[in-house]
mmCIF file of C-alpha atoms in Angstrom:
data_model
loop_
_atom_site.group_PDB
_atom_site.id
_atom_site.type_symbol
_atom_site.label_atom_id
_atom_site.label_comp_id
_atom_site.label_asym_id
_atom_site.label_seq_id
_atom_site.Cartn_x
_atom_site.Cartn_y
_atom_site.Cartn_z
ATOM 1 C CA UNK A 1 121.917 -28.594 -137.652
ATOM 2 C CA UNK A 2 125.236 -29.488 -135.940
ATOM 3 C CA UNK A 3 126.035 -32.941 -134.859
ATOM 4 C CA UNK A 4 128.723 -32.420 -132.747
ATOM 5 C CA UNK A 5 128.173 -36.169 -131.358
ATOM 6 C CA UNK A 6 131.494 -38.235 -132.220
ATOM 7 C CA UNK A 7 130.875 -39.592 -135.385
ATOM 8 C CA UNK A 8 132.766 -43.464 -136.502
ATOM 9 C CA UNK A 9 132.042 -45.236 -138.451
ATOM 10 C CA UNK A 10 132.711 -48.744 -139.366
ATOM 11 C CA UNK A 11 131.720 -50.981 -142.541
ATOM 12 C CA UNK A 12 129.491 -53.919 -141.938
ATOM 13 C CA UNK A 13 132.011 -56.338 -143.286
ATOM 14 C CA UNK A 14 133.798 -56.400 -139.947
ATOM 15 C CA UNK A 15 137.448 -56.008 -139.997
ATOM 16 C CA UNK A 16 140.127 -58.495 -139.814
ATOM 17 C CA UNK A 17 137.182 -60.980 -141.382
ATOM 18 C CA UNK A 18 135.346 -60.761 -138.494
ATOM 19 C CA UNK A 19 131.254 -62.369 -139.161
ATOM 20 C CA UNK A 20 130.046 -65.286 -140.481
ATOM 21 C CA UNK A 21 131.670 -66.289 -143.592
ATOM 22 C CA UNK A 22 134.332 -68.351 -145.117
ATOM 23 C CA UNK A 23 138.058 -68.277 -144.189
ATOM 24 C CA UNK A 24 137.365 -66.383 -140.987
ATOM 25 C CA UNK A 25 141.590 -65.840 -140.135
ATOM 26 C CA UNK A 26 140.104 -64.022 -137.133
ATOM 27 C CA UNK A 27 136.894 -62.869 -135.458
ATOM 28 C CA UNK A 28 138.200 -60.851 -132.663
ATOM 29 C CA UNK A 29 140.055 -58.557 -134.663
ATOM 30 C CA UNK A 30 137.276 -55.903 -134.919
ATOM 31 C CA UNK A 31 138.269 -53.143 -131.476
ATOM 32 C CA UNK A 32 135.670 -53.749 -128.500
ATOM 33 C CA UNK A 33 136.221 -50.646 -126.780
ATOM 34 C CA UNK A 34 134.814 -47.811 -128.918
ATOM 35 C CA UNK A 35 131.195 -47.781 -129.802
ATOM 36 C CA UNK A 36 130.920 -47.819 -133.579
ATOM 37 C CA UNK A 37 128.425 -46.579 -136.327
ATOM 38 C CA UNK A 38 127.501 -48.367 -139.880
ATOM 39 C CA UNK A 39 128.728 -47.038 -142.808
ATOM 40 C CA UNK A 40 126.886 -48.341 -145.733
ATOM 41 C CA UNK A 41 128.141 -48.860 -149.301
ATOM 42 C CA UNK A 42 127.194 -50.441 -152.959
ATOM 43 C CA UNK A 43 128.196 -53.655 -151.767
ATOM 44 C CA UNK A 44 128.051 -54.469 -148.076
ATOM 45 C CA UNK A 45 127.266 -58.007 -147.048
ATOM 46 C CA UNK A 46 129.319 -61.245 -146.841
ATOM 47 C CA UNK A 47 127.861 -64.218 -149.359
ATOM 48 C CA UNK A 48 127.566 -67.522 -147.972
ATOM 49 C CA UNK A 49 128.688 -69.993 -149.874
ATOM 50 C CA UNK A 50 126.007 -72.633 -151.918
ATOM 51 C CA UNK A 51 125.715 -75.976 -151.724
ATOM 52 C CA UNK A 52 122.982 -78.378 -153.323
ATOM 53 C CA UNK A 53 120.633 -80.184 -152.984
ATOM 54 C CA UNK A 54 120.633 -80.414 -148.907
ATOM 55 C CA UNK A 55 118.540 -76.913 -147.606
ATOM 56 C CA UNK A 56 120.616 -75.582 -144.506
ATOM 57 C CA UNK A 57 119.683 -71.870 -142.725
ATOM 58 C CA UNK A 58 120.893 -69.064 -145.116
ATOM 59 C CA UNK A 59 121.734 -71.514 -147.519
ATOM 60 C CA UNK A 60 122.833 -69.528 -151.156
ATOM 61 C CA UNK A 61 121.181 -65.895 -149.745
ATOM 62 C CA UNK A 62 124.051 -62.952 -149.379
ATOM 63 C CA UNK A 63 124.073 -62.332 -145.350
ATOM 64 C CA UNK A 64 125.926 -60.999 -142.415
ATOM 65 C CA UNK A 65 125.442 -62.444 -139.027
ATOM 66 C CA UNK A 66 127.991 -60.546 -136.308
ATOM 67 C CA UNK A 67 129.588 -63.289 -133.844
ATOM 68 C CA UNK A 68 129.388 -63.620 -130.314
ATOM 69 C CA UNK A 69 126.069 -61.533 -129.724
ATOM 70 C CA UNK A 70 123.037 -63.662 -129.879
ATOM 71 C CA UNK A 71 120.094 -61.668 -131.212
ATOM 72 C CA UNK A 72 117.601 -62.721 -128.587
ATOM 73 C CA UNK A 73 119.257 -60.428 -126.449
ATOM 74 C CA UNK A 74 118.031 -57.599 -128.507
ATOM 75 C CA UNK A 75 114.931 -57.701 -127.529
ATOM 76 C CA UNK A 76 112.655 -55.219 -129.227
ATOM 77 C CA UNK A 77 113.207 -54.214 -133.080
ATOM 78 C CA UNK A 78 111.122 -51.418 -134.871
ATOM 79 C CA UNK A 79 110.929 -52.679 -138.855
ATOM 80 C CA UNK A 80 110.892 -49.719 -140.743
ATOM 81 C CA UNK A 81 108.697 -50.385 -144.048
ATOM 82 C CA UNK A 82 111.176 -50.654 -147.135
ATOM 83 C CA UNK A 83 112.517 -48.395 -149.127
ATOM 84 C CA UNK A 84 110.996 -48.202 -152.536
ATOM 85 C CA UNK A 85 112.941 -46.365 -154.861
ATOM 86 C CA UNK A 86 111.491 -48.423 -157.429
ATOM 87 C CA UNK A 87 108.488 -46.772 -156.844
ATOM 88 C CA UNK A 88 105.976 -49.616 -156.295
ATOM 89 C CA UNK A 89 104.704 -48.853 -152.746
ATOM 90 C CA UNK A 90 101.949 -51.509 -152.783
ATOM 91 C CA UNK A 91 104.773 -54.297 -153.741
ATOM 92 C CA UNK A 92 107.011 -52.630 -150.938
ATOM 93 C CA UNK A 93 104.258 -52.938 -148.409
ATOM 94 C CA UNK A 94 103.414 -56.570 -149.104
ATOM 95 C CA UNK A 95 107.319 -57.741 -149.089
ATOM 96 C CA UNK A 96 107.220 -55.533 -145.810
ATOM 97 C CA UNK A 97 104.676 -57.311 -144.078
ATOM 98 C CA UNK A 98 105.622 -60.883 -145.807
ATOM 99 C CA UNK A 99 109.189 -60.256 -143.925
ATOM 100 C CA UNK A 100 107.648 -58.827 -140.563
ATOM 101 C CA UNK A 101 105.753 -62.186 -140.650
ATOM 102 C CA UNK A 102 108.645 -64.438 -141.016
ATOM 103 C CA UNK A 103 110.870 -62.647 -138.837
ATOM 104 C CA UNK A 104 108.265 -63.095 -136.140
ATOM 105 C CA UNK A 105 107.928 -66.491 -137.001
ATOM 106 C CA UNK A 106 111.628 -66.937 -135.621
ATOM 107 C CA UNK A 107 110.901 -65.716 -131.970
ATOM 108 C CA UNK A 108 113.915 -64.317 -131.698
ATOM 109 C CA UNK A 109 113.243 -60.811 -130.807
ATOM 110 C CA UNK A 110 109.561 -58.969 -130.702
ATOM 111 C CA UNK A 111 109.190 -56.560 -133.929
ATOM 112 C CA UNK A 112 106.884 -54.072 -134.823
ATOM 113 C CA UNK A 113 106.927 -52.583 -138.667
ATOM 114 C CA UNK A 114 107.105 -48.423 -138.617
ATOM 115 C CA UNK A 115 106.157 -45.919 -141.206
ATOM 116 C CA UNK A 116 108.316 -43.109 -141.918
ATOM 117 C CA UNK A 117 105.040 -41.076 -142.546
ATOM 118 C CA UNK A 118 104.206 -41.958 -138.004
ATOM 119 C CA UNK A 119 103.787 -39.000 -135.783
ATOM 120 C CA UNK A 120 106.690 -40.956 -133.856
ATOM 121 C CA UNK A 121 108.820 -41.168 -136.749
ATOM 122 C CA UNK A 122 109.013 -37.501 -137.126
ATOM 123 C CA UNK A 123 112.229 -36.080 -137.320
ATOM 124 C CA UNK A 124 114.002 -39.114 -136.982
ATOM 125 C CA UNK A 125 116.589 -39.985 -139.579
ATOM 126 C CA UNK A 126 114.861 -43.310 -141.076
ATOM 127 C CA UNK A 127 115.368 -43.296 -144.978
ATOM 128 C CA UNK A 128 119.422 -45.707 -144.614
ATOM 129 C CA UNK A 129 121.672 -46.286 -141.416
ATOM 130 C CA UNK A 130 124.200 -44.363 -143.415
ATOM 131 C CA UNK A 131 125.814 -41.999 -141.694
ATOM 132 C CA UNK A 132 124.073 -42.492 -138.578
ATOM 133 C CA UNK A 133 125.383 -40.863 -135.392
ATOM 134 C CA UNK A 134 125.188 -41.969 -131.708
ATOM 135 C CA UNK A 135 123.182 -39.017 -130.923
ATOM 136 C CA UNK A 136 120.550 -39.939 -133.947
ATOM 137 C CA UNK A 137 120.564 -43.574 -132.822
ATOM 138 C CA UNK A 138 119.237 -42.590 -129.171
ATOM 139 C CA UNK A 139 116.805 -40.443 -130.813
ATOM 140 C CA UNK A 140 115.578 -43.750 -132.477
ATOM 141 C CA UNK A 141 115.798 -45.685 -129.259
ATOM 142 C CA UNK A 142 113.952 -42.766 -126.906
ATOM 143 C CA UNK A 143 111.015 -42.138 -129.921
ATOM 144 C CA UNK A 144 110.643 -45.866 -131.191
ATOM 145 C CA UNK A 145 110.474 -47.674 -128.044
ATOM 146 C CA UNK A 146 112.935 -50.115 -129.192
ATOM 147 C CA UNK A 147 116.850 -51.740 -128.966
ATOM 148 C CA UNK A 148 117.237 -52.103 -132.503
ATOM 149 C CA UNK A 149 116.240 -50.847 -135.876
ATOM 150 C CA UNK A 150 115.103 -52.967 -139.219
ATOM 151 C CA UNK A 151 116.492 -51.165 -142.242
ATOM 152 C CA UNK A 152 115.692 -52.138 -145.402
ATOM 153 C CA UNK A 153 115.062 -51.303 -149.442
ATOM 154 C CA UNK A 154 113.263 -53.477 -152.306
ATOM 155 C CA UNK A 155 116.325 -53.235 -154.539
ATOM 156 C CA UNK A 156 114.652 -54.809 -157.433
ATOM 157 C CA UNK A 157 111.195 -55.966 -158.390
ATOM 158 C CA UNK A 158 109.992 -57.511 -161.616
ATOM 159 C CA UNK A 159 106.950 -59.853 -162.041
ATOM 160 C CA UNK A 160 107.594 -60.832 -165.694
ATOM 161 C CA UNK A 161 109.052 -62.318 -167.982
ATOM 162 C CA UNK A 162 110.094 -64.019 -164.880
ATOM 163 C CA UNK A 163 110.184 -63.210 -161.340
ATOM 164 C CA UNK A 164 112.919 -61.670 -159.689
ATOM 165 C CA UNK A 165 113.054 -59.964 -156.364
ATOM 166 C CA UNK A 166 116.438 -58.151 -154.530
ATOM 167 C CA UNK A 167 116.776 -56.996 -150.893
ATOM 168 C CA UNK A 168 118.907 -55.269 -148.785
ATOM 169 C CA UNK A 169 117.802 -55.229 -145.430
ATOM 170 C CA UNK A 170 120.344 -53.994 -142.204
ATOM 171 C CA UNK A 171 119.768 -54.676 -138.429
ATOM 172 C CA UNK A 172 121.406 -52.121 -136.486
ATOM 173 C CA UNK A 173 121.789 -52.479 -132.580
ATOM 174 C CA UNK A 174 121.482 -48.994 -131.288
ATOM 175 C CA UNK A 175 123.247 -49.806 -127.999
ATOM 176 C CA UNK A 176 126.161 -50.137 -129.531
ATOM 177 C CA UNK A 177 125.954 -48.512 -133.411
ATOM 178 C CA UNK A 178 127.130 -52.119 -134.713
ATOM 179 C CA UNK A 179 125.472 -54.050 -137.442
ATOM 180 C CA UNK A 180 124.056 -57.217 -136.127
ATOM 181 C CA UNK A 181 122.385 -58.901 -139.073
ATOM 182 C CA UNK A 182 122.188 -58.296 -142.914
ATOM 183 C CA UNK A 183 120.630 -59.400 -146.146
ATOM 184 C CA UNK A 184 122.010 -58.398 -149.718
ATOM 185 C CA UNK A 185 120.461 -60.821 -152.061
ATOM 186 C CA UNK A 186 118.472 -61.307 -155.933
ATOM 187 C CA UNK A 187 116.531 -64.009 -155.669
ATOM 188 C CA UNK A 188 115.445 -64.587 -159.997
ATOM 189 C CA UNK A 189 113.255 -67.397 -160.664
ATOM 190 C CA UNK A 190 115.340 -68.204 -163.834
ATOM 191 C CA UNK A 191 117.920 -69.779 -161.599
ATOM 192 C CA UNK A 192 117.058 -73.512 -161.387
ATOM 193 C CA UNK A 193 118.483 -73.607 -157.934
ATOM 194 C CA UNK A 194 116.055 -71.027 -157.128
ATOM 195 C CA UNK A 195 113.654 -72.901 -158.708
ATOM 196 C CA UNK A 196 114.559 -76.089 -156.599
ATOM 197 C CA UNK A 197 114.527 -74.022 -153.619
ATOM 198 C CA UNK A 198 110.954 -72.534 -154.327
ATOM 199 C CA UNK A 199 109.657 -76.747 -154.745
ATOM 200 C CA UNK A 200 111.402 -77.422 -151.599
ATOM 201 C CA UNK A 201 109.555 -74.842 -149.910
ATOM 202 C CA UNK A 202 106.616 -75.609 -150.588
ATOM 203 C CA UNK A 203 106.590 -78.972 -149.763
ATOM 204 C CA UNK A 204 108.176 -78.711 -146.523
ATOM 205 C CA UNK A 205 107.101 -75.320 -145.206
ATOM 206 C CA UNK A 206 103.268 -75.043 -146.350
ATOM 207 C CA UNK A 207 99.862 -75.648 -144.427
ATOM 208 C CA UNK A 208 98.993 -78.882 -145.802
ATOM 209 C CA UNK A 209 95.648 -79.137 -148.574
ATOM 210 C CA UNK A 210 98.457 -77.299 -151.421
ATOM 211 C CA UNK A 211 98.560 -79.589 -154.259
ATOM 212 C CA UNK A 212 101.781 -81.121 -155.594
ATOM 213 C CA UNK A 213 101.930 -78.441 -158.529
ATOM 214 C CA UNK A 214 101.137 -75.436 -156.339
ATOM 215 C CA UNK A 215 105.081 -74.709 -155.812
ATOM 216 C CA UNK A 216 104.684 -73.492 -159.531
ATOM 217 C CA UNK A 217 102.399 -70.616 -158.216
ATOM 218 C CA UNK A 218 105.538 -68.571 -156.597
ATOM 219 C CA UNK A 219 107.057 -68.620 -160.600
ATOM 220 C CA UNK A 220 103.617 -66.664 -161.132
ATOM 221 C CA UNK A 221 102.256 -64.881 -158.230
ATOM 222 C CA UNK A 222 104.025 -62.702 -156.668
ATOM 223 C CA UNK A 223 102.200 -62.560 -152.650
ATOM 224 C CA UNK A 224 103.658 -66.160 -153.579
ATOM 225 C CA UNK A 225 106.685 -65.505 -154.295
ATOM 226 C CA UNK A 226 107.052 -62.626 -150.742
ATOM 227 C CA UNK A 227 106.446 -65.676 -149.289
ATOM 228 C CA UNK A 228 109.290 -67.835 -150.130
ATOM 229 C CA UNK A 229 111.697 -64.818 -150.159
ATOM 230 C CA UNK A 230 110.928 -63.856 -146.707
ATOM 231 C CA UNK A 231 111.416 -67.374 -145.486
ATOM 232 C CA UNK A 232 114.758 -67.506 -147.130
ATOM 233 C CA UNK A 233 115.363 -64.111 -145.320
ATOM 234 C CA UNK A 234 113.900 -65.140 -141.874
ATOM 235 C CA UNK A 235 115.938 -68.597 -142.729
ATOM 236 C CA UNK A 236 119.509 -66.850 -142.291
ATOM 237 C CA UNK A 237 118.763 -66.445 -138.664
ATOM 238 C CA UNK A 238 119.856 -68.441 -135.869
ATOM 239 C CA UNK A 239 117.482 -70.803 -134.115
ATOM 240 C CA UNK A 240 115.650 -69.646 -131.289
ATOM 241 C CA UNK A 241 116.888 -70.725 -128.050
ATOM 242 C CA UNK A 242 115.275 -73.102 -126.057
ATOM 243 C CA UNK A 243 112.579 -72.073 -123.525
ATOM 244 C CA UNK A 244 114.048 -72.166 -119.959
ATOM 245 C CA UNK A 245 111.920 -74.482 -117.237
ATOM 246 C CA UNK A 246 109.403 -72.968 -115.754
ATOM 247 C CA UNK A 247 109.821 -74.664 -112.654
ATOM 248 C CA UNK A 248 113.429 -74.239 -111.634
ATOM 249 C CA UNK A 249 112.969 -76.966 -109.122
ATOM 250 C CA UNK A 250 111.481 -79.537 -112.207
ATOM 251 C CA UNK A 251 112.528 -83.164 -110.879
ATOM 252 C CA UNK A 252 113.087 -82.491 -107.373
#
């Protein structure tokens, strides 16, 4: 079938250095006027630059984070479950809903996790935002209920020798076909920063009763490990913003 919708397209490493990231020369550069469309290649995401030991948000994970629209304003996101072309659906499933949970955590913008297999989903083009025309993205909008849509694939997966987990995950906006968040990262327990970042986690992020040692469970198990890799993921998101007053008349 014909698309005769007008089809841009425009790489998620925003033009002119537009986005978060390093040596921004200038992040009004990308054009305002024309609605655009991601176009996704090999390598798509900006990396953030590491330093140790202090932990600050998105802190050593590859992300994208467009400027001047704050994500709250999204509103609703349908999470499609990732991609597995590694061909592990139950470790696919688990990162899925590990992420869904973290990302919720945030309260940024409601999100519900979709299966490409849905009644709803049928006929929609859900497998990358590649390509992706206007047209295709109101089809998403009208069918899913929602503002925006969670892409994403398990790029890697491997238990042992060591752990080791990649992801590339993409948040489109479909009111405007622009990429609004990304994640391209390898997190690989044989890094001793990830290592640091794994004992950090634990002992500032868990329900308390864990033991001093149980850190060393996410270098073994991987529902563990989801854990800590979607709170690195959920971690490159902005904060919240804070509740308005209920009472607009407070103090009076």
């Amino acid at each position: 079938m014909h698309d005769h919708a007008r089809r841009e397209s425009v790489s998620p490493k925003p033009p002119g250095g537009a986005g978060r990231r390093r040596g921004n020369p200038d992040a009004s550069a990308a054009p305002r006027s024309s609605l655009r469309v991601v176009a996704v290649g090999s390598l798509l995401l900006l990396l953030i630059g590491c330093t140790e030991p202090a932990p600050t948000r998105g802190q050593c994970v590859g992300f994208y984070l467009a400027p001047g629209a704050p994500l709250q304003c999204i509103g609703r996101v349908a999470f499609v479950e990732l991609r597995d072309p590694l061909r592990a659906p139950e470790t696919s499933a688990q990162f899925t809903d590990a992420i869904a949970r973290a990302l919720r955590d945030r309260r940024l913008f409601s999100l519900r996790v979709v299966h490409a297999d849905q009644p709803e989903c049928e006929g929609l083009p859900l497998s990358s935002p590649e390509g992706l025309s206007l047209a295709d993205m109101g089809r998403i909008a009208r069918q899913l209920h929602c503002d925006a849509v969670l892409f994403g694939t398990l790029s890697d997966f491997q238990p042992y020798p060591h752990m080791r987990a990649g992801l590339l995950l993409h948040l489109v906006d479909l009111r405007n076909g622009s990429l609004a968040w990304g994640v391209d990262h390898v997190w690989d327990t044989q890094d001793r920063a990830v290592i640091g970042r794994i004992q950090r986690f634990h002992e500032t992020e868990q329900r308390e009763g864990y033991g001093p040692a149980e850190w060393e469970m996410s270098l073994l198990s991987p529902r563990a490990f989801q854990r800590f890799v979607a709170h690195e993921v959920a971690g490159t998101l902005p904060p919240a913003p804070p509740c308005p007053t209920d009472d607009p008349v407070a103090g009076e």
